[in-house]
CSV table of N, CA and C in Angstrom, one decimal:
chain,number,residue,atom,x,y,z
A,1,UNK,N,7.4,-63.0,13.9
A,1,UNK,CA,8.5,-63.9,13.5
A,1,UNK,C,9.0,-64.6,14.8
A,2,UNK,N,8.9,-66.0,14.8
A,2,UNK,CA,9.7,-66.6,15.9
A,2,UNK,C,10.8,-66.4,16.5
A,3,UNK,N,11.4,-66.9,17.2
A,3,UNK,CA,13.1,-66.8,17.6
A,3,UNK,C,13.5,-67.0,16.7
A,4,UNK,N,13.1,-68.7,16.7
A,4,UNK,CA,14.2,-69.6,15.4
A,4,UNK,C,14.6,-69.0,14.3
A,5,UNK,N,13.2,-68.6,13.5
A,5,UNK,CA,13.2,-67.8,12.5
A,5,UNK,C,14.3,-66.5,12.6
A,6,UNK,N,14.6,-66.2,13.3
A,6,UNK,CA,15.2,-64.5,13.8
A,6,UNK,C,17.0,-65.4,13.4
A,7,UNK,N,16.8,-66.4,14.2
A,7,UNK,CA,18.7,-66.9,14.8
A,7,UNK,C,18.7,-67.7,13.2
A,8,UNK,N,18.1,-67.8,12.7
A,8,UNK,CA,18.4,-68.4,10.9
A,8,UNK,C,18.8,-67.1,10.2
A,9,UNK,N,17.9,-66.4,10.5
A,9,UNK,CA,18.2,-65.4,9.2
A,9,UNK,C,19.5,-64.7,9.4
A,10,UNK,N,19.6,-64.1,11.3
A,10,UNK,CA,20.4,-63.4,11.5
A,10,UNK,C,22.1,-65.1,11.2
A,11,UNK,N,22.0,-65.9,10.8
A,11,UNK,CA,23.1,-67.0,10.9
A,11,UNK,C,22.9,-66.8,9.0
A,12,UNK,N,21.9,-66.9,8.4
A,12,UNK,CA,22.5,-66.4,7.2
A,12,UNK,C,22.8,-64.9,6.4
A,13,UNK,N,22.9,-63.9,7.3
A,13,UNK,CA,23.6,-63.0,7.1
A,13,UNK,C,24.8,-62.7,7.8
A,14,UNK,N,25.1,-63.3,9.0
A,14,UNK,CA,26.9,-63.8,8.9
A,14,UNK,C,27.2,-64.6,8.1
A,15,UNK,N,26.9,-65.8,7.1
A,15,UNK,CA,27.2,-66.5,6.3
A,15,UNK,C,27.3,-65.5,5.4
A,16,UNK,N,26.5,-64.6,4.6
A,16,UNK,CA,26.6,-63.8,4.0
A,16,UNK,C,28.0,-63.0,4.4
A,17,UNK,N,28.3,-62.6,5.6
A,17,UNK,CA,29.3,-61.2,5.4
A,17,UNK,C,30.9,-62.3,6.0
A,18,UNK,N,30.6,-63.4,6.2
A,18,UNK,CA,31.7,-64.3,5.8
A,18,UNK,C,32.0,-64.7,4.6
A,19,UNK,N,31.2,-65.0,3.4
A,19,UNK,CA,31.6,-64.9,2.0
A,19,UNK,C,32.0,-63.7,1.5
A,20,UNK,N,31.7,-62.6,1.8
A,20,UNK,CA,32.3,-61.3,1.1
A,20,UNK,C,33.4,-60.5,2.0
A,21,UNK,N,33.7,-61.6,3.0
A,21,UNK,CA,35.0,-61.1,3.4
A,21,UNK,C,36.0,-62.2,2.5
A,22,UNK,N,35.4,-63.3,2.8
A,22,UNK,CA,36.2,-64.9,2.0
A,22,UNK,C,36.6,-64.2,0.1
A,23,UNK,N,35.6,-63.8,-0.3
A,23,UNK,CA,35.6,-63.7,-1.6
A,23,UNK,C,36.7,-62.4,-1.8
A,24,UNK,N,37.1,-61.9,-0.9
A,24,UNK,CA,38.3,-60.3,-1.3
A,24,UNK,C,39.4,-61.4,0.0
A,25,UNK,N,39.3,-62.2,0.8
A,25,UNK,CA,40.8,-63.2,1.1
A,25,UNK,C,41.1,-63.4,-0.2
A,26,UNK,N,40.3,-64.2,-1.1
A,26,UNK,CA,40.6,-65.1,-2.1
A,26,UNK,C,41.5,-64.2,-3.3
A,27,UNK,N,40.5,-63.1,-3.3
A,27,UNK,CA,41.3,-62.5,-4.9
A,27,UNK,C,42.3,-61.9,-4.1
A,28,UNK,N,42.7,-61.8,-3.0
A,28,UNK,CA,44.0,-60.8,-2.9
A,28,UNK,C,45.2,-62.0,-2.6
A,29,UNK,N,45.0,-63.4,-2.2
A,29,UNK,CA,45.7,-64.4,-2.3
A,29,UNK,C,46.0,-64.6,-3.8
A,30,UNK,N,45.5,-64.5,-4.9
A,30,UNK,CA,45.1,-64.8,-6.1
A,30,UNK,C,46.3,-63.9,-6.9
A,31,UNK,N,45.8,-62.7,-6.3
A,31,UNK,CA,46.5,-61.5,-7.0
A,31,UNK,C,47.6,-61.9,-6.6
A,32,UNK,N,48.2,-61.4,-4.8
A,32,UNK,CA,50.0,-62.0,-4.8
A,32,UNK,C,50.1,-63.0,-5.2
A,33,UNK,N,49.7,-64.1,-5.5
A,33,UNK,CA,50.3,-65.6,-5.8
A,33,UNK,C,50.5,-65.4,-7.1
A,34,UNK,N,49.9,-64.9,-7.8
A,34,UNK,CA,50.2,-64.6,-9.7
A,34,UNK,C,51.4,-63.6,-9.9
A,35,UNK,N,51.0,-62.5,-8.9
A,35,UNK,CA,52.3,-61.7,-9.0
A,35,UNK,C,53.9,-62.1,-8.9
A,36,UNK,N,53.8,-62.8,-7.7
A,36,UNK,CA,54.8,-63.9,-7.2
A,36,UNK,C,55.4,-64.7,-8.3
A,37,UNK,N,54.5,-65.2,-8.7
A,37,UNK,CA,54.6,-66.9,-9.4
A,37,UNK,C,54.6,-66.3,-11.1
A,38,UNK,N,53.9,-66.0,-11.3
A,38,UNK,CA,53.3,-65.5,-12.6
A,38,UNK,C,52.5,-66.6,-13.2
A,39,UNK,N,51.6,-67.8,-12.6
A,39,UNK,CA,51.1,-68.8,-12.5
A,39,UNK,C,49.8,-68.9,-12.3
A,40,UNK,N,48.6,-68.1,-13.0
A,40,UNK,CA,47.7,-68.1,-12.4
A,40,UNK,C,46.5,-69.5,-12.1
A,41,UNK,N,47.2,-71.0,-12.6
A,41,UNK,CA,46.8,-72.4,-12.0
A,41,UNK,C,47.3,-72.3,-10.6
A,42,UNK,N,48.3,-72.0,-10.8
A,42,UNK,CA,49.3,-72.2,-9.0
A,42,UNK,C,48.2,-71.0,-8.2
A,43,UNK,N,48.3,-70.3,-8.2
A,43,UNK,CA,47.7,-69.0,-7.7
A,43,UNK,C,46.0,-68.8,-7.4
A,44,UNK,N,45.8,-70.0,-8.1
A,44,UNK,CA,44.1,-70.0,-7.7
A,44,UNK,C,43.7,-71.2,-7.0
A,45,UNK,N,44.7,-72.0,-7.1
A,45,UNK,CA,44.9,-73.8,-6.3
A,45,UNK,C,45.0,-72.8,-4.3
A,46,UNK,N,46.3,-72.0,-4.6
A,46,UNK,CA,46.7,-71.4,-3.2
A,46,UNK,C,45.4,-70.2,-2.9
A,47,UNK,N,45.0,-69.8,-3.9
A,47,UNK,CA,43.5,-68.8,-3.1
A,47,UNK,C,42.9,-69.9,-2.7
A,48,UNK,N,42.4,-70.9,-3.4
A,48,UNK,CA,41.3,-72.1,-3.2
A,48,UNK,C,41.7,-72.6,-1.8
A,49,UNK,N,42.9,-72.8,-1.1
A,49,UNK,CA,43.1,-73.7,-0.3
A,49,UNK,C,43.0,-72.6,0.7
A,50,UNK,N,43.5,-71.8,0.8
A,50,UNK,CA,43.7,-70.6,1.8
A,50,UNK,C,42.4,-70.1,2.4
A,51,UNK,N,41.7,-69.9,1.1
A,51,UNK,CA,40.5,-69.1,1.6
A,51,UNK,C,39.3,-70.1,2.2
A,52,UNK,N,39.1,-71.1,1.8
A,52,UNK,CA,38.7,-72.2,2.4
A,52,UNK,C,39.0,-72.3,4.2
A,53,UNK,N,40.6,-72.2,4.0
A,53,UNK,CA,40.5,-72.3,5.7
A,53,UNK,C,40.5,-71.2,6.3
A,54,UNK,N,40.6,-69.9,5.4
A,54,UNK,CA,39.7,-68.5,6.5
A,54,UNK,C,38.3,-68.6,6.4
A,55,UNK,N,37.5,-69.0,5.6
A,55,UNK,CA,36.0,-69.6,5.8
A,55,UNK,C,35.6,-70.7,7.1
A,56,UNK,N,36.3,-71.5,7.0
A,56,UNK,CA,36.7,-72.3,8.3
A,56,UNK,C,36.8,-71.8,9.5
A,57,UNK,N,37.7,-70.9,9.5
A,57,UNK,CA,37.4,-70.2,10.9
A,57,UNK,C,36.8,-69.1,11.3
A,58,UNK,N,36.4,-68.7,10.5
A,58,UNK,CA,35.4,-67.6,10.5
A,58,UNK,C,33.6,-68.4,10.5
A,59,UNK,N,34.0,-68.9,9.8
A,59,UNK,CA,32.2,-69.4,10.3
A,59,UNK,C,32.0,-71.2,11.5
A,60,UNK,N,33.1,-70.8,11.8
A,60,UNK,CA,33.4,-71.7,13.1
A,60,UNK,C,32.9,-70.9,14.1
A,61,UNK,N,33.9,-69.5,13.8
A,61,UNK,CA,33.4,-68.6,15.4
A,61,UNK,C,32.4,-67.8,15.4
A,62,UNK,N,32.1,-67.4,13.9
A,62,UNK,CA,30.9,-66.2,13.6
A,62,UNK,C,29.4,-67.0,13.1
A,63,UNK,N,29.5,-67.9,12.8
A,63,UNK,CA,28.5,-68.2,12.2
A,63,UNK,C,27.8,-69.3,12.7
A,64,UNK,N,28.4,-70.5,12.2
A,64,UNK,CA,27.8,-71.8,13.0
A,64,UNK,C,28.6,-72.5,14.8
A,65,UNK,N,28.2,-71.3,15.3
A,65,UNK,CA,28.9,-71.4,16.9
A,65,UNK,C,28.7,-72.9,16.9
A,66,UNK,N,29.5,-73.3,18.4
A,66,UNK,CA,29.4,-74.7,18.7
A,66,UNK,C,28.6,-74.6,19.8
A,67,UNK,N,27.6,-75.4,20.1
A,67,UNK,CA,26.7,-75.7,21.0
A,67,UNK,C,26.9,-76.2,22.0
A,68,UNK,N,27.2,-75.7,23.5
A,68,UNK,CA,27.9,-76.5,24.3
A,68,UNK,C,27.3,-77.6,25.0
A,69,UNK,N,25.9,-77.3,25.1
A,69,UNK,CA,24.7,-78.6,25.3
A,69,UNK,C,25.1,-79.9,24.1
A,70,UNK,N,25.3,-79.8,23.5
A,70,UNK,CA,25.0,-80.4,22.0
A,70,UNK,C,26.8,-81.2,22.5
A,71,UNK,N,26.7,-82.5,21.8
A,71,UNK,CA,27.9,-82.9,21.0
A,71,UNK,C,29.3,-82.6,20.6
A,72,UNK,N,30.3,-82.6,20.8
A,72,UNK,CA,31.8,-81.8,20.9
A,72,UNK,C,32.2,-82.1,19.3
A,73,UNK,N,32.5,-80.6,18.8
A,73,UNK,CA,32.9,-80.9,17.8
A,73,UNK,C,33.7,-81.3,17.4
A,74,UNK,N,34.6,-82.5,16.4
A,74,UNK,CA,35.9,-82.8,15.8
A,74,UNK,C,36.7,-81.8,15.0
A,75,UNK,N,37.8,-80.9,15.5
A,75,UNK,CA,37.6,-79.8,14.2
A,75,UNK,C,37.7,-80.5,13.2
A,76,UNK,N,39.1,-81.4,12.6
A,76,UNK,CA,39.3,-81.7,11.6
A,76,UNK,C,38.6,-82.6,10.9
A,77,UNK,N,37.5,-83.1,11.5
A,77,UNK,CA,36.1,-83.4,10.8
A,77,UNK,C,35.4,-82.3,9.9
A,78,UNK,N,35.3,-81.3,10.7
A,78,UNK,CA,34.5,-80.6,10.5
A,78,UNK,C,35.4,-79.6,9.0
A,79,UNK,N,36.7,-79.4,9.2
A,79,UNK,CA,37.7,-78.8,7.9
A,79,UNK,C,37.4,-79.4,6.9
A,80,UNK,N,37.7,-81.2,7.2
A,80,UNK,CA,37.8,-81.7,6.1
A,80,UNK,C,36.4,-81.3,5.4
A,81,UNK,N,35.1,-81.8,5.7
A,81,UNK,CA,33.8,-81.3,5.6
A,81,UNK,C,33.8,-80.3,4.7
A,82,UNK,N,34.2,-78.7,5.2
A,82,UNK,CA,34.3,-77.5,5.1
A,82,UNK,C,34.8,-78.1,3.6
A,83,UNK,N,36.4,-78.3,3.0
A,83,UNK,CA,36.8,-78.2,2.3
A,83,UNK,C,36.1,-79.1,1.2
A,84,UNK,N,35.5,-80.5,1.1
A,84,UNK,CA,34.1,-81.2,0.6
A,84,UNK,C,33.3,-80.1,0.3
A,85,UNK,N,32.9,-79.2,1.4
A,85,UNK,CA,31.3,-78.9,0.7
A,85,UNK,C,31.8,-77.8,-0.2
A,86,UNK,N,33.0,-76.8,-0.3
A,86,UNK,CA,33.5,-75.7,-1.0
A,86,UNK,C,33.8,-76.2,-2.1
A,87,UNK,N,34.7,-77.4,-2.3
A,87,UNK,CA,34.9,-78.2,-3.5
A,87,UNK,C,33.6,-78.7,-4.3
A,88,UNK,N,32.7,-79.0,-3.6
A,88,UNK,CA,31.5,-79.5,-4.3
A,88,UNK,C,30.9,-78.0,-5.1
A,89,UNK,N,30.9,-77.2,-4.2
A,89,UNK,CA,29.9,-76.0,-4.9
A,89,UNK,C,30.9,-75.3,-5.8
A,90,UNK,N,31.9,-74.9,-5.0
A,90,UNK,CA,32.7,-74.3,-5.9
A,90,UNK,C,33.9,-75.1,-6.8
A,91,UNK,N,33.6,-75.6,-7.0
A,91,UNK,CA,34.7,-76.4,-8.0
A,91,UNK,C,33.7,-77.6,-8.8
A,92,UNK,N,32.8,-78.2,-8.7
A,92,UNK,CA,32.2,-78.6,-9.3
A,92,UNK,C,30.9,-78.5,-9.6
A,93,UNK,N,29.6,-77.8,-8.8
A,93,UNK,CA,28.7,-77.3,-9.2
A,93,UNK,C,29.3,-75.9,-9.8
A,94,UNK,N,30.1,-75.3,-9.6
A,94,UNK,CA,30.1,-74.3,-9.9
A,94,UNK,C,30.2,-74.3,-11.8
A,95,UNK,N,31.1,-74.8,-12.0
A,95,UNK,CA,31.9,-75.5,-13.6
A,95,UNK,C,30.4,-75.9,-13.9
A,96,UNK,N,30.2,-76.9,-13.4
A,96,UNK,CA,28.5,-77.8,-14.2
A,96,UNK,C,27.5,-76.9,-14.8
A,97,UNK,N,27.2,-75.6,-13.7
A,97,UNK,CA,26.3,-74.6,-13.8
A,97,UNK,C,27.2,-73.5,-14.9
A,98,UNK,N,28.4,-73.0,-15.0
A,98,UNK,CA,29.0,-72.3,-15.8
A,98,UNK,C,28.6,-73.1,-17.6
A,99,UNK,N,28.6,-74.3,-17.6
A,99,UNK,CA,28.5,-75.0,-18.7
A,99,UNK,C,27.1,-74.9,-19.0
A,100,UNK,N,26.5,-75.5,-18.0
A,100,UNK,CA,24.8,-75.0,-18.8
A,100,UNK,C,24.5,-74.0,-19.3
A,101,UNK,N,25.1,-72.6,-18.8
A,101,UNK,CA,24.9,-71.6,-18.6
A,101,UNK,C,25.1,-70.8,-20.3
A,102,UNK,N,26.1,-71.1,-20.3
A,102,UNK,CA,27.0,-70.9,-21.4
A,102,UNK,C,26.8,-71.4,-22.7
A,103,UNK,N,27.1,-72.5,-22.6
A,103,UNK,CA,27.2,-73.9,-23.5
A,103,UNK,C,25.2,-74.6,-24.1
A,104,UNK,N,24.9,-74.5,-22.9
A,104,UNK,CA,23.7,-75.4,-22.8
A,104,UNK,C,22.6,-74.5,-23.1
A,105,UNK,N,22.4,-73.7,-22.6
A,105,UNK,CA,20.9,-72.5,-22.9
A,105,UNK,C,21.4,-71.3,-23.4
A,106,UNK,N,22.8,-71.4,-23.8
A,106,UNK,CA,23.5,-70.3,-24.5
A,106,UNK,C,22.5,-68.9,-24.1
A,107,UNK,N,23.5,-68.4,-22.9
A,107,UNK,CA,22.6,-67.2,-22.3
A,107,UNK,C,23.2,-66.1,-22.9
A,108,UNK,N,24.1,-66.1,-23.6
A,108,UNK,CA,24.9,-65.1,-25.0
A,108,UNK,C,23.3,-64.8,-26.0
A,109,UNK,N,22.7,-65.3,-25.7
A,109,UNK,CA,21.5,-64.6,-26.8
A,109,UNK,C,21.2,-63.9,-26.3
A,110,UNK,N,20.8,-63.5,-24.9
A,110,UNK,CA,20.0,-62.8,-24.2
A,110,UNK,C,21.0,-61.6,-23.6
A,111,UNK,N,22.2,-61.7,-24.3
A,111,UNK,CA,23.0,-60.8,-23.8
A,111,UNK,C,23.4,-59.6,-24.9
A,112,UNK,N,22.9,-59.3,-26.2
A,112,UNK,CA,23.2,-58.6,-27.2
A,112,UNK,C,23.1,-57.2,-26.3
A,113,UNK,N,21.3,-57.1,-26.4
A,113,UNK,CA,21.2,-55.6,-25.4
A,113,UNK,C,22.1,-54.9,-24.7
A,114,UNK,N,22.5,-56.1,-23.6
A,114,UNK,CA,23.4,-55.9,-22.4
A,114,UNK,C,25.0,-55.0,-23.0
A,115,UNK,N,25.2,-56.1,-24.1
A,115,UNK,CA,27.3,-55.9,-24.6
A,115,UNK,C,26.6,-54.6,-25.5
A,116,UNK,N,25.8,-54.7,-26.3
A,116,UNK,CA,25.6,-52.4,-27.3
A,116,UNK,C,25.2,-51.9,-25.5
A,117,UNK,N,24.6,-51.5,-24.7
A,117,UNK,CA,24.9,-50.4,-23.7
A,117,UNK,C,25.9,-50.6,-22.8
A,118,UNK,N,26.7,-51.9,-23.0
A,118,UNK,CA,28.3,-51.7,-22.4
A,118,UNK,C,29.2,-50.8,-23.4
A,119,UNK,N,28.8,-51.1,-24.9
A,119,UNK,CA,29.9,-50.5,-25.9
A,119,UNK,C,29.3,-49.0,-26.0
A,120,UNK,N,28.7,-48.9,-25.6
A,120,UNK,CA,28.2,-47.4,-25.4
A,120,UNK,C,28.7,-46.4,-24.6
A,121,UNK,N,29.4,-47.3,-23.2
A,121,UNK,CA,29.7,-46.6,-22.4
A,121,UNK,C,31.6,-47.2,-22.4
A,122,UNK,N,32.1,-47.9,-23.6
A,122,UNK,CA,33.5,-47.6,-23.7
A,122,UNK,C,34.3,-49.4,-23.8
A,123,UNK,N,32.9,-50.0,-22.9
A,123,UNK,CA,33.3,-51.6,-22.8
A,123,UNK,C,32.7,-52.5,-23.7
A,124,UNK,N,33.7,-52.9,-24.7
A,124,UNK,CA,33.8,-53.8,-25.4
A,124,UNK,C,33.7,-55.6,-25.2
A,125,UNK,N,32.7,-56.0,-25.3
A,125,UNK,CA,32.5,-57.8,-24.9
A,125,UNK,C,31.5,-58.4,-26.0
A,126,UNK,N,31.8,-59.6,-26.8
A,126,UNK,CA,30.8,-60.3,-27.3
A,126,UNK,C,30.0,-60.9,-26.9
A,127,UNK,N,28.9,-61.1,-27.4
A,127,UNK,CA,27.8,-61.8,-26.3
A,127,UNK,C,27.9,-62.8,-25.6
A,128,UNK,N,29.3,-63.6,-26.4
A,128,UNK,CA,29.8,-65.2,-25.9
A,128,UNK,C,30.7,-64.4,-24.3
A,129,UNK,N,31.9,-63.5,-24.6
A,129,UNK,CA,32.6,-63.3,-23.6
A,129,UNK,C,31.3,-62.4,-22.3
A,130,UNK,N,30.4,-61.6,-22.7
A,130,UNK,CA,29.8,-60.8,-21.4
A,130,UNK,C,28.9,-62.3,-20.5
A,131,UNK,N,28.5,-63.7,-21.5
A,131,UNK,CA,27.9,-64.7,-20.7
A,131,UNK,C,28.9,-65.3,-19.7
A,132,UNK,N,30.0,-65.6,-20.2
A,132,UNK,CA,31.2,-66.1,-19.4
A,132,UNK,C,31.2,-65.6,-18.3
A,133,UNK,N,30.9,-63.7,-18.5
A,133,UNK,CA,31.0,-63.2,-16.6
A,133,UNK,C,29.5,-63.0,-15.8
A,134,UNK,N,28.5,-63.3,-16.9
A,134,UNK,CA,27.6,-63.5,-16.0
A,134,UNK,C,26.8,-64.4,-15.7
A,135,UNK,N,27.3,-65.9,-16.3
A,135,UNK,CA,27.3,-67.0,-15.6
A,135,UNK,C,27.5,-67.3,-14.2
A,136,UNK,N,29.0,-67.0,-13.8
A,136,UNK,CA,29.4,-67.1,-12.2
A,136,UNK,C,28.4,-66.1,-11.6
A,137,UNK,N,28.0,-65.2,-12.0
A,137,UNK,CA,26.6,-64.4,-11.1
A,137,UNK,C,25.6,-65.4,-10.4
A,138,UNK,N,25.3,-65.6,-12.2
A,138,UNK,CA,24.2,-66.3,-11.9
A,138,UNK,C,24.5,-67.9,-10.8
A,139,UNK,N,25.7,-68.0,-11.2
A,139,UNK,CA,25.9,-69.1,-9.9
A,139,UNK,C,25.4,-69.1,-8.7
A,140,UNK,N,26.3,-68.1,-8.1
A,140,UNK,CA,26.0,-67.5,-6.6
A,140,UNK,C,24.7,-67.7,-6.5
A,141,UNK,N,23.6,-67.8,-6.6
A,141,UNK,CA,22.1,-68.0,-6.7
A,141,UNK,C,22.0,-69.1,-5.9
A,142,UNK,N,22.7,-70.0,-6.9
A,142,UNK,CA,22.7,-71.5,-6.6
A,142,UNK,C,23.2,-71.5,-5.7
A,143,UNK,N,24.8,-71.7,-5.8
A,143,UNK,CA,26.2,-72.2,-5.4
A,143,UNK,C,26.3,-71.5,-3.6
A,144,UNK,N,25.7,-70.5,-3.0
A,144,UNK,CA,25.6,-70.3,-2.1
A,144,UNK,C,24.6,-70.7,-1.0
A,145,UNK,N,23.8,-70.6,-1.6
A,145,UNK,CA,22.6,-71.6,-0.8
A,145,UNK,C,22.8,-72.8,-0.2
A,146,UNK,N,23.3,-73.5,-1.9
A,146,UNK,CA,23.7,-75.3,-1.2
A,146,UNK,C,24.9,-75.4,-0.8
A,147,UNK,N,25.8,-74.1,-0.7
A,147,UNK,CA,27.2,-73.9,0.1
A,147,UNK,C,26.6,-73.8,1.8
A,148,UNK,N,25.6,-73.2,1.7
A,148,UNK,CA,25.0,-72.8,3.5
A,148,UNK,C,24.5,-74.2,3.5
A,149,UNK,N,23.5,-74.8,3.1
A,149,UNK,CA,23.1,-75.8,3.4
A,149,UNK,C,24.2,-76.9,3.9
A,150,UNK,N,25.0,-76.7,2.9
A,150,UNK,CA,25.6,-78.1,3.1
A,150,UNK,C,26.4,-78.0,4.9
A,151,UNK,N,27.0,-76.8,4.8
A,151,UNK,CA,28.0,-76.1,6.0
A,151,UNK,C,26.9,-76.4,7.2
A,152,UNK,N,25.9,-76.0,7.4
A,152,UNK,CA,25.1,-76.0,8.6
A,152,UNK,C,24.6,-77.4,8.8
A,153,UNK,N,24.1,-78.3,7.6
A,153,UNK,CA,23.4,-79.3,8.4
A,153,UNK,C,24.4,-80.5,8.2
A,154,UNK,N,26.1,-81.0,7.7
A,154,UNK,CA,26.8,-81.5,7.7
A,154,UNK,C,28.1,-81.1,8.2
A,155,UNK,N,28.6,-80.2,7.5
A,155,UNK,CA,30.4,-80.0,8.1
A,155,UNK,C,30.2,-79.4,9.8
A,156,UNK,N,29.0,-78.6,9.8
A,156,UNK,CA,29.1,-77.8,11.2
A,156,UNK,C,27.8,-78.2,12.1
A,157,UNK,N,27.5,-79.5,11.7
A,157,UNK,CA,26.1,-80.0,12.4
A,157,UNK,C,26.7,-80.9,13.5
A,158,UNK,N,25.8,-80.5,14.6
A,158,UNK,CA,27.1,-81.1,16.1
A,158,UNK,C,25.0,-82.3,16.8
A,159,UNK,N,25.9,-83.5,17.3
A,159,UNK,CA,25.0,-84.6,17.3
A,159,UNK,C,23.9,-83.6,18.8
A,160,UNK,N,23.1,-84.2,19.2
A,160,UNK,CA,22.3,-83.6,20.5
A,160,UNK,C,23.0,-84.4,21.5
C-alpha cells in the first residue's frame, strides 16, 4: 500500500473518531438544551450549531491539518464551508434519504422479522415506527462519505 493510500485511510479514520466524538457533543447539547428549555426545536437548532463548530475544530487540528507549503487558510472561509457541507448532508440529504427510505421504498416491509424478535425480547415498534430508526442508519452510509468528501476537497482544501 502506498503512503498516500496509508495518510487517506489513516485521515478517514480521524474523520471517523471526530464524528463519534461530534455525535455524543451533539446529543449531550441536545439533552441540556431540552432539559433547560423544554424545547426540543430550540435544542436541536443549538446541538446543530454547536456541534458543527466542535467538528470545525477538531477536524481543523485532527484531521484535515493545514499544509504549510500549500496556501494559507481563511478560517472563516473554511467554518462557513464547514457549516454548508453539515447542512447539506445533515439537514438536507439527510431528510431526502429519510423520505425515500421511509415513504418511497417503504423499508417497513422488510422490517416485520426485525419488530416480532424486538417484541420477543420486551421492545415494542411497528414496522412504520422500527423504519423511522433505521433509516438514519441507513443514512450514515451515504451522509458521511459525502460529509468527508465534501470537508476534504472544498471547506478544508488549501490552493498549492
Amino acid at each position: 500500500m502506498s503512503e498516500k493510500n496509508k495518510a487517506l485511510i489513516n485521515q478517514i479514520i480521524r474523520f471517523g473518531l471526530v464524528g463519534i466524538s461530534n455525535t455524543i457533543v451533539s446529543y449531550v447539547i441536545y439533552a441540556v438544551a431540552f432539559a433547560l428549555t423544554d424545547n426540543y426545536f430550540l435544542a436541536n437548532v443549538l446541538s446543530w450549531l454547536l456541534s458543527v463548530l466542535h467538528a470545525y475544530i477538531w477536524q481543523n487540528v485532527f484531521v484535515f491539518k493545514e499544509d504549510k507549503n500549500a496556501q494559507k487558510r481563511v478560517w472563516w472561509k473554511v467554518l462557513l464551508k464547514t457549516y454548508a457541507a453539515y447542512a447539506f448532508t445533515g439537514l438536507l440529504l439527510n431528510n431526502l434519504l429519510l423520505w425515500l427510505w421511509v415513504d418511497v421504498i417503504d423499508i417497513s416491509r422488510f422490517c416485520t422479522g426485525i419488530a416480532n424478535g424486538l417484541t420477543g425480547i420486551g421492545i415494542v415498534l411497528t414496522d412504520r415506527e422500527l423504519s423511522g430508526y433505521l433509516g438514519p442508519v441507513l443514512n450514515m452510509f451515504v451522509t458521511i462519505p459525502v460529509n468527508f468528501v465534501m470537508n476534504k476537497f472544498w471547506a478544508y482544501r488549501q490552493k498549492e
